[in-house]
Coordinates of C-alpha atoms and ligand atoms in Angstrom, one line a residue:
M13 CA -9.4 -41.6 28.5
N14 CA -12.9 -40.6 29.0
N15 CA -15.8 -41.2 26.6
T16 CA -17.1 -37.9 25.4
P17 CA -20.4 -37.3 23.1
N18 CA -20.0 -36.9 19.4
L19 CA -21.4 -33.4 18.2
C20 CA -24.4 -33.9 15.4
I21 CA -25.1 -30.6 14.3
A22 CA -29.1 -30.1 13.3
L23 CA -29.4 -28.4 9.6
D24 CA -32.7 -27.1 10.1
L25 CA -32.0 -23.7 8.3
P26 CA -35.1 -22.8 6.2
T27 CA -33.4 -23.4 2.7
R28 CA -30.8 -25.6 1.0
D29 CA -28.2 -22.8 0.3
E30 CA -28.5 -21.6 3.8
N31 CA -27.5 -24.9 5.4
L32 CA -25.1 -25.5 2.4
T33 CA -23.3 -22.0 3.2
L34 CA -22.9 -23.1 6.9
C35 CA -21.5 -26.6 6.2
K36 CA -19.0 -25.0 3.7
D37 CA -18.0 -22.7 6.4
L38 CA -17.6 -25.4 8.9
A39 CA -15.3 -27.6 6.1
K40 CA -13.3 -24.6 5.5
N41 CA -12.5 -24.5 9.1
N42 CA -11.6 -28.2 9.3
L43 CA -14.8 -28.8 11.2
N44 CA -16.0 -31.6 9.4
D45 CA -15.5 -34.3 11.7
I46 CA -18.8 -34.2 13.0
Y47 CA -22.5 -35.5 12.1
L48 CA -24.5 -33.4 10.3
K49 CA -28.3 -34.3 10.9
V50 CA -30.4 -33.9 8.1
G51 CA -34.1 -34.2 8.6
L52 CA -37.6 -34.9 6.9
R53 CA -37.7 -31.4 5.3
S54 CA -34.2 -31.2 4.2
F55 CA -34.0 -34.5 2.7
I56 CA -37.7 -34.3 1.0
R57 CA -36.7 -31.1 -0.4
D58 CA -32.9 -31.5 -1.2
G59 CA -32.7 -35.2 -1.7
S60 CA -30.1 -37.5 -1.7
A61 CA -27.8 -34.9 -4.0
F62 CA -27.8 -33.0 -1.2
L63 CA -26.2 -35.6 1.3
E64 CA -23.9 -36.5 -1.2
E65 CA -22.5 -32.8 -1.3
L66 CA -22.3 -32.7 2.3
Q67 CA -20.2 -36.0 2.0
K68 CA -18.0 -34.6 -0.5
L69 CA -17.4 -32.0 2.2
G70 CA -16.2 -34.9 4.6
F71 CA -18.9 -34.7 7.2
K72 CA -20.6 -37.9 8.3
I73 CA -24.4 -37.9 8.1
F74 CA -27.3 -38.6 10.4
L75 CA -30.1 -39.2 8.2
D76 CA -33.0 -38.4 11.0
L77 CA -36.0 -40.1 9.0
K78 CA -37.7 -41.8 12.1
L79 CA -39.2 -44.7 10.3
Y80 CA -42.5 -46.2 11.3
D81 CA -44.3 -49.0 9.7
I82 CA -44.7 -52.6 9.3
P83 CA -41.4 -54.4 9.5
N84 CA -41.4 -55.4 5.5
T85 CA -41.8 -51.9 4.7
M86 CA -39.4 -50.6 7.1
L87 CA -36.9 -53.0 5.7
D88 CA -37.4 -52.0 2.1
A89 CA -37.0 -48.7 3.2
L90 CA -33.5 -49.3 5.0
S91 CA -32.6 -51.3 1.8
E92 CA -32.8 -48.0 0.1
I93 CA -31.2 -45.8 2.6
L94 CA -28.2 -48.1 2.8
K95 CA -27.3 -47.1 -0.8
L96 CA -27.2 -43.6 1.0
K97 CA -24.0 -44.6 2.8
V98 CA -24.9 -42.6 5.5
D99 CA -23.8 -43.0 9.1
I100 CA -26.8 -42.8 11.6
I101 CA -30.4 -43.7 10.9
T102 CA -33.6 -43.4 12.9
I103 CA -36.7 -45.5 13.6
H104 CA -39.3 -45.6 16.3
S105 CA -38.9 -48.0 18.8
S106 CA -42.9 -48.2 19.2
S107 CA -42.6 -49.9 15.5
G108 CA -42.4 -53.1 18.0
R109 CA -40.2 -55.9 18.9
R110 CA -40.5 -57.6 15.5
A111 CA -39.5 -54.7 13.4
L112 CA -36.7 -53.8 15.6
S113 CA -35.3 -57.6 15.5
E114 CA -35.5 -58.1 11.9
I115 CA -33.9 -54.7 11.3
A116 CA -31.1 -55.6 13.6
N117 CA -30.6 -59.1 11.9
F118 CA -30.8 -57.5 8.6
L119 CA -27.9 -55.0 9.4
K120 CA -25.9 -57.8 10.9
K121 CA -25.3 -59.1 7.5
V122 CA -24.3 -55.5 6.0
T123 CA -20.8 -54.4 5.5
N124 CA -20.1 -51.2 7.5
P125 CA -23.8 -50.7 8.4
P126 CA -24.9 -47.4 9.5
L127 CA -25.6 -47.0 13.4
I128 CA -29.3 -47.3 14.1
F129 CA -31.1 -45.3 17.0
A130 CA -34.8 -46.0 17.7
V131 CA -36.7 -43.0 19.1
T132 CA -38.3 -43.8 22.4
A133 CA -40.5 -40.7 23.5
L134 CA -40.7 -37.8 21.4
T135 CA -39.7 -34.8 23.8
S136 CA -42.6 -32.7 22.3
F137 CA -45.2 -35.2 24.1
S138 CA -46.4 -33.8 27.3
D139 CA -46.8 -36.5 30.2
E140 CA -50.7 -36.0 29.9
E141 CA -50.5 -36.1 26.0
W142 CA -48.5 -39.4 26.4
R143 CA -50.8 -41.1 28.9
E144 CA -53.7 -40.6 26.8
I145 CA -52.2 -42.6 24.0
Y146 CA -49.9 -45.2 26.0
N147 CA -51.6 -45.0 29.5
Q148 CA -48.2 -45.0 31.2
K149 CA -46.0 -42.1 32.5
I150 CA -43.7 -41.1 29.7
N151 CA -40.2 -41.8 31.6
L152 CA -41.5 -45.3 32.3
S153 CA -42.4 -45.6 28.6
A154 CA -39.0 -44.2 27.6
L155 CA -37.2 -46.9 29.6
N156 CA -39.5 -49.8 28.4
F157 CA -38.6 -48.9 24.6
A158 CA -35.1 -48.7 25.9
K159 CA -35.3 -52.1 27.2
I160 CA -37.0 -53.8 24.1
T161 CA -34.6 -51.8 21.8
S162 CA -31.6 -53.1 23.7
E163 CA -32.9 -56.7 23.7
C164 CA -33.5 -56.5 19.9
G165 CA -29.8 -55.7 19.2
I166 CA -30.2 -52.0 17.9
N167 CA -27.5 -49.8 18.5
G168 CA -29.1 -47.2 20.4
V169 CA -32.0 -44.8 21.6
V170 CA -33.0 -41.3 20.9
C171 CA -33.9 -40.0 24.5
S172 CA -34.1 -37.1 26.5
V173 CA -30.5 -36.3 28.5
F174 CA -32.6 -36.9 31.4
E175 CA -33.0 -40.5 30.8
S176 CA -29.7 -41.0 29.2
K177 CA -27.5 -42.3 32.3
V178 CA -30.2 -44.5 33.6
I179 CA -30.7 -46.1 30.4
K180 CA -27.2 -46.8 29.8
E181 CA -26.8 -48.0 33.5
N182 CA -29.6 -50.5 32.8
F183 CA -29.0 -51.8 29.2
N184 CA -25.6 -52.9 28.4
N185 CA -23.6 -51.4 25.6
I186 CA -26.6 -49.3 24.4
L187 CA -25.8 -45.7 23.1
T188 CA -27.8 -42.8 23.5
L189 CA -28.5 -39.8 21.5
T190 CA -29.9 -36.7 23.1
P191 CA -31.4 -33.6 21.3
G192 CA -32.1 -30.3 23.5
I193 CA -28.5 -29.4 24.1
R194 CA -28.1 -25.7 25.0
P195 CA -24.2 -24.9 25.8
C196 CA -24.0 -22.2 28.5
E197 CA -21.3 -20.1 30.2
S198 CA -20.4 -22.5 32.6
D199 CA -19.5 -25.2 29.9
F200 CA -16.7 -22.9 28.8
I201 CA -14.8 -22.3 32.0
D202 CA -12.0 -24.7 32.9
S203 CA -12.7 -26.8 36.1
N204 CA -9.2 -27.0 36.9
L205 CA -9.1 -22.9 37.3
D206 CA -9.2 -21.7 40.9
S207 CA -12.1 -19.5 41.8
T208 CA -10.4 -16.2 41.6
N209 CA -9.7 -17.3 37.8
K210 CA -13.0 -18.7 37.2
G211 CA -14.7 -15.1 38.1
I212 CA -12.1 -13.5 35.6
L213 CA -12.8 -15.5 32.9
K214 CA -16.6 -15.5 33.7
D215 CA -16.4 -11.8 33.5
S216 CA -14.4 -11.6 30.4
L217 CA -17.0 -14.2 28.7
Q218 CA -19.6 -12.0 29.7
D219 CA -18.0 -8.9 28.2
S220 CA -16.7 -10.0 25.2
S221 CA -18.1 -11.0 22.1
Q222 CA -15.8 -13.9 21.8
I223 CA -18.5 -16.2 23.0
D224 CA -21.9 -15.9 21.8
L225 CA -24.6 -18.0 23.6
Y226 CA -27.9 -18.8 22.1
D227 CA -30.7 -17.7 24.6
A228 CA -32.6 -20.5 24.8
K229 CA -36.1 -19.3 24.8
D230 CA -37.7 -21.8 22.3
D231 CA -39.9 -24.7 22.1
Q232 CA -37.4 -27.3 23.8
K233 CA -38.5 -28.0 27.4
R234 CA -36.1 -30.5 28.7
I235 CA -32.7 -28.8 27.7
S236 CA -29.2 -29.4 29.2
S237 CA -26.0 -27.5 29.1
L238 CA -22.8 -29.6 27.7
D239 CA -21.7 -30.4 31.0
F240 CA -24.9 -31.9 32.1
A241 CA -25.1 -34.0 28.8
M242 CA -21.5 -35.1 29.6
K243 CA -22.4 -36.5 32.9
Q244 CA -25.6 -38.1 31.8
K245 CA -23.2 -40.2 29.6
A246 CA -24.8 -39.0 26.3
D247 CA -23.1 -40.6 23.2
F248 CA -24.1 -38.5 20.9
I249 CA -25.8 -34.7 21.5
V250 CA -27.7 -32.8 18.9
V251 CA -27.4 -29.0 18.6
G252 CA -29.2 -27.0 16.2
R253 CA -30.4 -23.2 17.0
P254 CA -27.4 -22.6 19.1
I255 CA -25.1 -23.0 16.5
Y256 CA -26.8 -22.0 13.6
K257 CA -28.6 -19.0 15.0
S258 CA -25.4 -17.8 16.4
T259 CA -23.8 -15.0 14.9
N260 CA -20.3 -17.0 14.8
P261 CA -21.3 -20.6 14.3
I262 CA -17.6 -21.2 13.7
S263 CA -16.5 -19.9 16.8
I264 CA -19.2 -21.8 18.9
T265 CA -18.5 -25.1 17.2
K266 CA -15.2 -24.8 17.9
K267 CA -15.8 -24.2 21.7
I268 CA -18.1 -27.2 21.5
L269 CA -15.7 -29.5 20.4
N270 CA -12.7 -28.3 22.5
K271 CA -15.3 -29.1 25.4
L272 CA -16.2 -32.4 24.2
E273 CA -12.5 -33.6 23.4
P274 CA -11.5 -36.4 25.3
K275 CA -9.2 -35.5 28.5
E276 CA -6.8 -37.6 29.9
A277 CA -8.3 -39.0 33.1
K278 CA -7.0 -37.7 36.1
Ligands
C5P27 O1 -32.4 -26.4 17.5 P1 -32.2 -27.5 18.4 O2 -31.0 -27.9 18.9 O3 -33.5 -27.6 19.5 O4 -32.5 -28.8 17.5 C1 -32.9 -29.8 18.1 C2 -33.0 -30.9 16.7 O5 -33.3 -32.3 17.5 C3 -34.2 -30.7 15.9 O6 -33.9 -31.0 14.4 C4 -35.2 -31.4 16.3 O7 -36.3 -31.9 15.4 C5 -34.4 -32.9 16.7 N1 -35.2 -33.4 17.7 C6 -35.7 -33.1 19.2 N2 -36.1 -33.8 19.9 C7 -36.4 -35.1 19.5 C8 -35.8 -35.8 18.7 C9 -35.3 -34.9 17.4 O8 -35.4 -31.9 19.3 N3 -37.0 -36.1 20.7

């Protein structure tokens, strides 16, 4: 079996009701064996009651609060988060070695702890903006953050898909979680088909409305197809707009999950 990424859908719709409608639709179609990424806006507005509703629908929760503070305050926040029984939480790796180690040690004593991911470099930073603060190239900083994160015993890092493979190759057992994934046509063409059949399928995908691909002219700069994310060995991928802005979120989610399904090794 190959390792394939887990899907996290970013619940970034403007209102609680819109997010919930999407989730109920997914659950109705038995598409609930996935992670829902609940970020600051939704959590601040909708609180833990919203998380409970999602959990009742059978989803796993990725609570993306990106904690960054002094170690003691982070541990206090973490103790509160544990009561929510979520599955993934995020912190900033720049909170430093002491905070990361104390958090990792604290979680070792917890039964069924959530997975914890440390953000390396936020993908919204340009190299220049990054350099102004850290006086280093952004990708070197990302690697350095991944090194510290791994040494401290944190489960994984949030990174750009372009850094995933090198981080996994350099730091043992570290998991990667990558946003900015944009499914594209070639993701859904079976690589076992011969070239004639591929051509026919490609034409039919273009002609028909059975596949509704999001046109990625948005703020994400470092985007990747599903195929590339798999080649980069991402363990978790985050997909937001390509699903919730699709005219048929169920269909595109099914296609993504089908693509991500573990296939027998040849
Ligand atoms: O809509 P889209 O697929 O771009 O959603 C990506 C999600 O991942 C958003 O919720 C965004 O805030 C989040 N994210 C990101 N880049 C990071 C960390 C989180 O895009 N470095």
